[in-house]
Amino acid sequence: MSKADIGLVGLGTMGAMLALNIADNGYSVAVYNRTTSKTDSFMDQAGELTDRLHPHHSLDALVAGIESPRNIILMVPAGEAVDAQIAQLLPLLDPDDMIIDAGNANFHDTQRRAAEAQAAGRPYLGIGVSGGAEGARFGPSIMGGGQRGDWDRVAPILEAISAKYEGLPCATWMGEGGAGHFVKTVHNGIEYADMQLIAESYGVMRDGLGMTAAACGDVFSGWNEGLLKSYLIEISANVSKATDPLTDLPMLDVILDRAGQKGTGRWTAIESQMVGAPVPVIEAAVAARNLSAARELRLAGAAAFADVKTDRAVDVTPQDLEQALIAGKIMCYAQGFALLSKAGEEYGWSLPMPDIAKVWREGCIIRSAMLNDMATALEEDANRNLVLVPHFRNLIAANLPGLRKTTIAAQSAGLAVPAFSSAIAYFDMLSSARTTANMLQAQRDYFGAHGFERVDRDGDHHGPWLGQHL
Ligand SMILES: NC(=O)c1ccc[n+]([C@@H]2O[C@H](COP(=O)([O-])OP(=O)(O)OC[C@H]3O[C@@H](n4cnc5c(N)ncnc54)[C@H](OP(=O)(O)O)[C@@H]3O)[C@@H](O)[C@H]2O)c1
């Protein structure tokens, strides 16, 4: 058998689909999985792609079966499994063989692994792959990080397997070290926020307007014809209209309201705090998942406050909700891009801001019509907050009434809308020429002599309270 063009380790959900995708695009792939029976069952389902898939039951055989210089994709769980797999592979590899971590690594780990590889003179890439199993099989969005030359080496394969937007591959080099995994992390943070905003609009329809799941599905379908057109709105319509085969009830009505997470939303929130680029809508979405998971606490709370719960009916229309989602969505994307811009400065990456919006236009979970306009806006000015770009400023101005009305109505009725509330608070802060931070500065100076700036003269100043108590 001739040697394979590329290797892939880890035939789980994503790895198996990625291997099939690579083979589908005409490349031969040597594959290996720790549990060898999984390799065999993978091959049993390879069908007409069998000839381009070369199964191996040992890492030695895998390495021997790849064309040199070798490129080997890892698709194993992020963290220790990646380090363990790298440690097992390194003794078998030549100095110019390249490991490509395609899992959802924490970008700090990728920075470390890339630095170790560079110190040893080895090539290394960390790439973010988005789009779930379907994306991995038929075209994901790929965000690459590492040395530019190392990316160029495998770019033809990665571009071939990626999603295409009007013929353009959704696979781009983002920068050195962990840049690709950082962009993927922020993608996932935005994904959390986008999903939470949609879930809150569903909640207002279900609890505030008394609508059935199917009726909510029809509203989502309608929204998918307009400005909100996106994969997440499309699948929200689909899941709302689905019926449970076990009970014939609406599927949504039998799904427990306890959300899981793998941590990328949390990483986005943590990184935003570290670099001082706030992402409150994303933070609200992460907190909402955590609160949903605290089900026993919520049940106790519902029982304890049953007597003070108000009438949950709200006076909003689906049109108000659509406006709320449009304005909220712009706010959360503006926060995500602002974080990318600030982190780029912090970590020394020249992140290609318009290209980030472009690779998210197809293949990934947050793909949406609006991202094309965001790419255009970022092409004009890569580092301007999106809310200030005339196109989005006008959209916010037009849709803000619905966001404010929905948020106030939901809060009055006791319906939790943390992401909508955060979006409106972010907007109100961003559009305030004078905030209340003068009070914070006075307090800080009073208890800690931290000093403050004045509105009428330069320099560091203290209040008259200094000396009275310190
Ligand atoms: N699922 C998604 O939608 C999605 C989307 C984007 C990114 N990702 C990321 O892609 C990566 C893979 O996810 P997945 O959903 O494909 O996971 P998965 O279905 O759980 O598969 C994990 C694979 O890794 C192997 N593995 C686990 N621990 C290992 C270890 N210590 N050493 C060697 N191999 C090990 C497993 O082999 P065994 O068969 O021997 O257990 C299995 O083949 C993760 O980083 C994930 O976050 C997932």
PDB file of N, CA and C in Angstrom, residues 84-143:
ATOM      1  N   ALA A  84      -0.600  13.559  26.378  1.00  0.00           N
ATOM      2  CA  ALA A  84      -0.214  12.140  26.400  1.00  0.00           C
ATOM      3  C   ALA A  84       0.024  11.621  24.983  1.00  0.00           C
ATOM      4  N   GLN A  85      -0.852  12.025  24.078  1.00  0.00           N
ATOM      5  CA  GLN A  85      -0.724  11.548  22.699  1.00  0.00           C
ATOM      6  C   GLN A  85       0.530  12.121  22.030  1.00  0.00           C
ATOM      7  N   ILE A  86       0.817  13.400  22.316  1.00  0.00           N
ATOM      8  CA  ILE A  86       2.036  14.009  21.758  1.00  0.00           C
ATOM      9  C   ILE A  86       3.270  13.265  22.303  1.00  0.00           C
ATOM     10  N   ALA A  87       3.249  12.981  23.621  1.00  0.00           N
ATOM     11  CA  ALA A  87       4.394  12.301  24.237  1.00  0.00           C
ATOM     12  C   ALA A  87       4.615  10.923  23.615  1.00  0.00           C
ATOM     13  N   GLN A  88       3.533  10.228  23.278  1.00  0.00           N
ATOM     14  CA  GLN A  88       3.673   8.901  22.653  1.00  0.00           C
ATOM     15  C   GLN A  88       4.175   8.997  21.218  1.00  0.00           C
ATOM     16  N   LEU A  89       3.771  10.053  20.527  1.00  0.00           N
ATOM     17  CA  LEU A  89       4.135  10.179  19.114  1.00  0.00           C
ATOM     18  C   LEU A  89       5.572  10.659  18.908  1.00  0.00           C
ATOM     19  N   LEU A  90       6.004  11.616  19.760  1.00  0.00           N
ATOM     20  CA  LEU A  90       7.291  12.282  19.492  1.00  0.00           C
ATOM     21  C   LEU A  90       8.463  11.329  19.254  1.00  0.00           C
ATOM     22  N   PRO A  91       8.635  10.280  20.072  1.00  0.00           N
ATOM     23  CA  PRO A  91       9.791   9.394  19.834  1.00  0.00           C
ATOM     24  C   PRO A  91       9.738   8.685  18.479  1.00  0.00           C
ATOM     25  N   LEU A  92       8.562   8.646  17.874  1.00  0.00           N
ATOM     26  CA  LEU A  92       8.405   7.921  16.604  1.00  0.00           C
ATOM     27  C   LEU A  92       8.587   8.834  15.399  1.00  0.00           C
ATOM     28  N   LEU A  93       8.643  10.153  15.642  1.00  0.00           N
ATOM     29  CA  LEU A  93       8.615  11.116  14.537  1.00  0.00           C
ATOM     30  C   LEU A  93       9.999  11.636  14.176  1.00  0.00           C
ATOM     31  N   ASP A  94      10.127  12.095  12.917  1.00  0.00           N
ATOM     32  CA  ASP A  94      11.328  12.803  12.477  1.00  0.00           C
ATOM     33  C   ASP A  94      11.183  14.275  12.865  1.00  0.00           C
ATOM     34  N   PRO A  95      12.315  15.019  12.885  1.00  0.00           N
ATOM     35  CA  PRO A  95      12.243  16.416  13.343  1.00  0.00           C
ATOM     36  C   PRO A  95      11.297  17.291  12.524  1.00  0.00           C
ATOM     37  N   ASP A  96      11.113  16.993  11.248  1.00  0.00           N
ATOM     38  CA  ASP A  96      10.233  17.863  10.458  1.00  0.00           C
ATOM     39  C   ASP A  96       8.802  17.330  10.336  1.00  0.00           C
ATOM     40  N   ASP A  97       8.468  16.308  11.112  1.00  0.00           N
ATOM     41  CA  ASP A  97       7.081  15.837  11.130  1.00  0.00           C
ATOM     42  C   ASP A  97       6.236  16.776  11.991  1.00  0.00           C
ATOM     43  N   MET A  98       4.995  16.964  11.579  1.00  0.00           N
ATOM     44  CA  MET A  98       4.161  17.975  12.266  1.00  0.00           C
ATOM     45  C   MET A  98       2.929  17.364  12.917  1.00  0.00           C
ATOM     46  N   ILE A  99       2.728  17.735  14.187  1.00  0.00           N
ATOM     47  CA  ILE A  99       1.496  17.361  14.887  1.00  0.00           C
ATOM     48  C   ILE A  99       0.534  18.548  14.791  1.00  0.00           C
ATOM     49  N   ILE A 100      -0.735  18.237  14.518  1.00  0.00           N
ATOM     50  CA  ILE A 100      -1.770  19.274  14.371  1.00  0.00           C
ATOM     51  C   ILE A 100      -2.887  18.954  15.356  1.00  0.00           C
ATOM     52  N   ASP A 101      -3.004  19.742  16.428  1.00  0.00           N
ATOM     53  CA  ASP A 101      -4.074  19.504  17.399  1.00  0.00           C
ATOM     54  C   ASP A 101      -5.342  20.190  16.902  1.00  0.00           C
ATOM     55  N   ALA A 102      -6.330  19.369  16.531  1.00  0.00           N
ATOM     56  CA  ALA A 102      -7.564  19.918  15.961  1.00  0.00           C
ATOM     57  C   ALA A 102      -8.726  19.888  16.955  1.00  0.00           C
ATOM     58  N   GLY A 103      -8.452  19.565  18.221  1.00  0.00           N
ATOM     59  CA  GLY A 103      -9.510  19.554  19.237  1.00  0.00           C
ATOM     60  C   GLY A 103      -9.746  20.959  19.781  1.00  0.00           C
ATOM     61  N   ASN A 104     -10.595  21.023  20.794  1.00  0.00           N
ATOM     62  CA  ASN A 104     -10.928  22.325  21.393  1.00  0.00           C
ATOM     63  C   ASN A 104      -9.963  22.658  22.513  1.00  0.00           C
ATOM     64  N   ALA A 105      -8.681  22.829  22.188  1.00  0.00           N
ATOM     65  CA  ALA A 105      -7.683  23.073  23.229  1.00  0.00           C
ATOM     66  C   ALA A 105      -7.877  24.448  23.860  1.00  0.00           C
ATOM     67  N   ASN A 106      -7.522  24.536  25.153  1.00  0.00           N
ATOM     68  CA  ASN A 106      -7.368  25.850  25.767  1.00  0.00           C
ATOM     69  C   ASN A 106      -6.166  26.505  25.096  1.00  0.00           C
ATOM     70  N   PHE A 107      -6.320  27.738  24.651  1.00  0.00           N
ATOM     71  CA  PHE A 107      -5.249  28.332  23.838  1.00  0.00           C
ATOM     72  C   PHE A 107      -3.949  28.487  24.630  1.00  0.00           C
ATOM     73  N   HIS A 108      -4.033  28.572  25.954  1.00  0.00           N
ATOM     74  CA  HIS A 108      -2.799  28.643  26.760  1.00  0.00           C
ATOM     75  C   HIS A 108      -1.992  27.352  26.594  1.00  0.00           C
ATOM     76  N   ASP A 109      -2.699  26.207  26.543  1.00  0.00           N
ATOM     77  CA  ASP A 109      -2.013  24.934  26.302  1.00  0.00           C
ATOM     78  C   ASP A 109      -1.358  24.944  24.927  1.00  0.00           C
ATOM     79  N   THR A 110      -2.064  25.484  23.946  1.00  0.00           N
ATOM     80  CA  THR A 110      -1.499  25.522  22.591  1.00  0.00           C
ATOM     81  C   THR A 110      -0.285  26.447  22.538  1.00  0.00           C
ATOM     82  N   GLN A 111      -0.355  27.564  23.261  1.00  0.00           N
ATOM     83  CA  GLN A 111       0.811  28.465  23.320  1.00  0.00           C
ATOM     84  C   GLN A 111       2.028  27.690  23.868  1.00  0.00           C
ATOM     85  N   ARG A 112       1.777  26.945  24.940  1.00  0.00           N
ATOM     86  CA  ARG A 112       2.870  26.174  25.571  1.00  0.00           C
ATOM     87  C   ARG A 112       3.401  25.108  24.616  1.00  0.00           C
ATOM     88  N   ARG A 113       2.491  24.345  24.016  1.00  0.00           N
ATOM     89  CA  ARG A 113       2.932  23.256  23.123  1.00  0.00           C
ATOM     90  C   ARG A 113       3.655  23.809  21.900  1.00  0.00           C
ATOM     91  N   ALA A 114       3.171  24.938  21.395  1.00  0.00           N
ATOM     92  CA  ALA A 114       3.812  25.537  20.219  1.00  0.00           C
ATOM     93  C   ALA A 114       5.206  26.040  20.586  1.00  0.00           C
ATOM     94  N   ALA A 115       5.333  26.620  21.788  1.00  0.00           N
ATOM     95  CA  ALA A 115       6.645  27.123  22.227  1.00  0.00           C
ATOM     96  C   ALA A 115       7.617  25.961  22.412  1.00  0.00           C
ATOM     97  N   GLU A 116       7.121  24.852  22.992  1.00  0.00           N
ATOM     98  CA  GLU A 116       7.975  23.672  23.168  1.00  0.00           C
ATOM     99  C   GLU A 116       8.433  23.135  21.814  1.00  0.00           C
ATOM    100  N   ALA A 117       7.502  23.107  20.867  1.00  0.00           N
ATOM    101  CA  ALA A 117       7.843  22.594  19.538  1.00  0.00           C
ATOM    102  C   ALA A 117       8.868  23.505  18.870  1.00  0.00           C
ATOM    103  N   GLN A 118       8.655  24.809  19.001  1.00  0.00           N
ATOM    104  CA  GLN A 118       9.567  25.756  18.356  1.00  0.00           C
ATOM    105  C   GLN A 118      10.972  25.638  18.948  1.00  0.00           C
ATOM    106  N   ALA A 119      11.019  25.475  20.286  1.00  0.00           N
ATOM    107  CA  ALA A 119      12.322  25.339  20.945  1.00  0.00           C
ATOM    108  C   ALA A 119      13.045  24.086  20.466  1.00  0.00           C
ATOM    109  N   ALA A 120      12.274  23.062  20.147  1.00  0.00           N
ATOM    110  CA  ALA A 120      12.877  21.803  19.687  1.00  0.00           C
ATOM    111  C   ALA A 120      13.045  21.779  18.168  1.00  0.00           C
ATOM    112  N   GLY A 121      12.636  22.865  17.496  1.00  0.00           N
ATOM    113  CA  GLY A 121      12.757  22.926  16.036  1.00  0.00           C
ATOM    114  C   GLY A 121      11.749  22.060  15.308  1.00  0.00           C
ATOM    115  N   ARG A 122      10.641  21.761  16.002  1.00  0.00           N
ATOM    116  CA  ARG A 122       9.599  20.938  15.377  1.00  0.00           C
ATOM    117  C   ARG A 122       8.453  21.822  14.909  1.00  0.00           C
ATOM    118  N   PRO A 123       7.805  21.481  13.786  1.00  0.00           N
ATOM    119  CA  PRO A 123       6.588  22.199  13.413  1.00  0.00           C
ATOM    120  C   PRO A 123       5.419  21.760  14.289  1.00  0.00           C
ATOM    121  N   TYR A 124       4.454  22.660  14.503  1.00  0.00           N
ATOM    122  CA  TYR A 124       3.282  22.335  15.322  1.00  0.00           C
ATOM    123  C   TYR A 124       2.153  23.292  14.968  1.00  0.00           C
ATOM    124  N   LEU A 125       0.952  22.778  14.860  1.00  0.00           N
ATOM    125  CA  LEU A 125      -0.211  23.636  14.624  1.00  0.00           C
ATOM    126  C   LEU A 125      -1.302  23.326  15.636  1.00  0.00           C
ATOM    127  N   GLY A 126      -2.039  24.367  16.045  1.00  0.00           N
ATOM    128  CA  GLY A 126      -3.257  24.190  16.835  1.00  0.00           C
ATOM    129  C   GLY A 126      -4.393  24.786  16.021  1.00  0.00           C
ATOM    130  N   ILE A 127      -5.337  23.945  15.621  1.00  0.00           N
ATOM    131  CA  ILE A 127      -6.410  24.480  14.780  1.00  0.00           C
ATOM    132  C   ILE A 127      -7.770  24.273  15.434  1.00  0.00           C
ATOM    133  N   GLY A 128      -8.586  25.323  15.398  1.00  0.00           N
ATOM    134  CA  GLY A 128      -9.953  25.232  15.896  1.00  0.00           C
ATOM    135  C   GLY A 128     -10.835  24.758  14.756  1.00  0.00           C
ATOM    136  N   VAL A 129     -11.666  23.757  15.046  1.00  0.00           N
ATOM    137  CA  VAL A 129     -12.552  23.200  14.020  1.00  0.00           C
ATOM    138  C   VAL A 129     -13.985  23.330  14.524  1.00  0.00           C
ATOM    139  N   SER A 130     -14.809  24.048  13.788  1.00  0.00           N
ATOM    140  CA  SER A 130     -16.192  24.237  14.236  1.00  0.00           C
ATOM    141  C   SER A 130     -17.188  23.713  13.217  1.00  0.00           C
ATOM    142  N   GLY A 131     -18.316  23.274  13.740  1.00  0.00           N
ATOM    143  CA  GLY A 131     -19.392  22.815  12.853  1.00  0.00           C
ATOM    144  C   GLY A 131     -19.977  21.494  13.310  1.00  0.00           C
ATOM    145  N   GLY A 132     -19.495  21.001  14.454  1.00  0.00           N
ATOM    146  CA  GLY A 132     -20.014  19.732  14.962  1.00  0.00           C
ATOM    147  C   GLY A 132     -19.675  18.593  14.012  1.00  0.00           C
ATOM    148  N   ALA A 133     -20.355  17.470  14.198  1.00  0.00           N
ATOM    149  CA  ALA A 133     -20.060  16.273  13.406  1.00  0.00           C
ATOM    150  C   ALA A 133     -20.376  16.500  11.924  1.00  0.00           C
ATOM    151  N   GLU A 134     -21.498  17.175  11.664  1.00  0.00           N
ATOM    152  CA  GLU A 134     -21.887  17.405  10.265  1.00  0.00           C
ATOM    153  C   GLU A 134     -20.858  18.298   9.559  1.00  0.00           C
ATOM    154  N   GLY A 135     -20.405  19.325  10.290  1.00  0.00           N
ATOM    155  CA  GLY A 135     -19.388  20.205   9.712  1.00  0.00           C
ATOM    156  C   GLY A 135     -18.106  19.444   9.435  1.00  0.00           C
ATOM    157  N   ALA A 136     -17.687  18.629  10.409  1.00  0.00           N
ATOM    158  CA  ALA A 136     -16.442  17.870  10.225  1.00  0.00           C
ATOM    159  C   ALA A 136     -16.548  16.966   9.000  1.00  0.00           C
ATOM    160  N   ARG A 137     -17.722  16.423   8.757  1.00  0.00           N
ATOM    161  CA  ARG A 137     -17.905  15.495   7.626  1.00  0.00           C
ATOM    162  C   ARG A 137     -17.998  16.212   6.278  1.00  0.00           C
ATOM    163  N   PHE A 138     -18.731  17.340   6.269  1.00  0.00           N
ATOM    164  CA  PHE A 138     -19.022  17.950   4.966  1.00  0.00           C
ATOM    165  C   PHE A 138     -18.431  19.347   4.784  1.00  0.00           C
ATOM    166  N   GLY A 139     -17.709  19.847   5.764  1.00  0.00           N
ATOM    167  CA  GLY A 139     -17.090  21.158   5.594  1.00  0.00           C
ATOM    168  C   GLY A 139     -17.176  22.004   6.849  1.00  0.00           C
ATOM    169  N   PRO A 140     -16.144  21.941   7.705  1.00  0.00           N
ATOM    170  CA  PRO A 140     -16.139  22.779   8.904  1.00  0.00           C
ATOM    171  C   PRO A 140     -15.527  24.143   8.622  1.00  0.00           C
ATOM    172  N   SER A 141     -15.626  25.003   9.613  1.00  0.00           N
ATOM    173  CA  SER A 141     -14.896  26.267   9.602  1.00  0.00           C
ATOM    174  C   SER A 141     -13.603  26.000  10.389  1.00  0.00           C
ATOM    175  N   ILE A 142     -12.465  26.414   9.824  1.00  0.00           N
ATOM    176  CA  ILE A 142     -11.176  26.055  10.435  1.00  0.00           C
ATOM    177  C   ILE A 142     -10.369  27.304  10.737  1.00  0.00           C
ATOM    178  N   MET A 143      -9.927  27.426  12.009  1.00  0.00           N
ATOM    179  CA  MET A 143      -9.176  28.586  12.467  1.00  0.00           C
ATOM    180  C   MET A 143      -7.782  28.121  12.876  1.00  0.00           C
TER     181      MET A 143
END
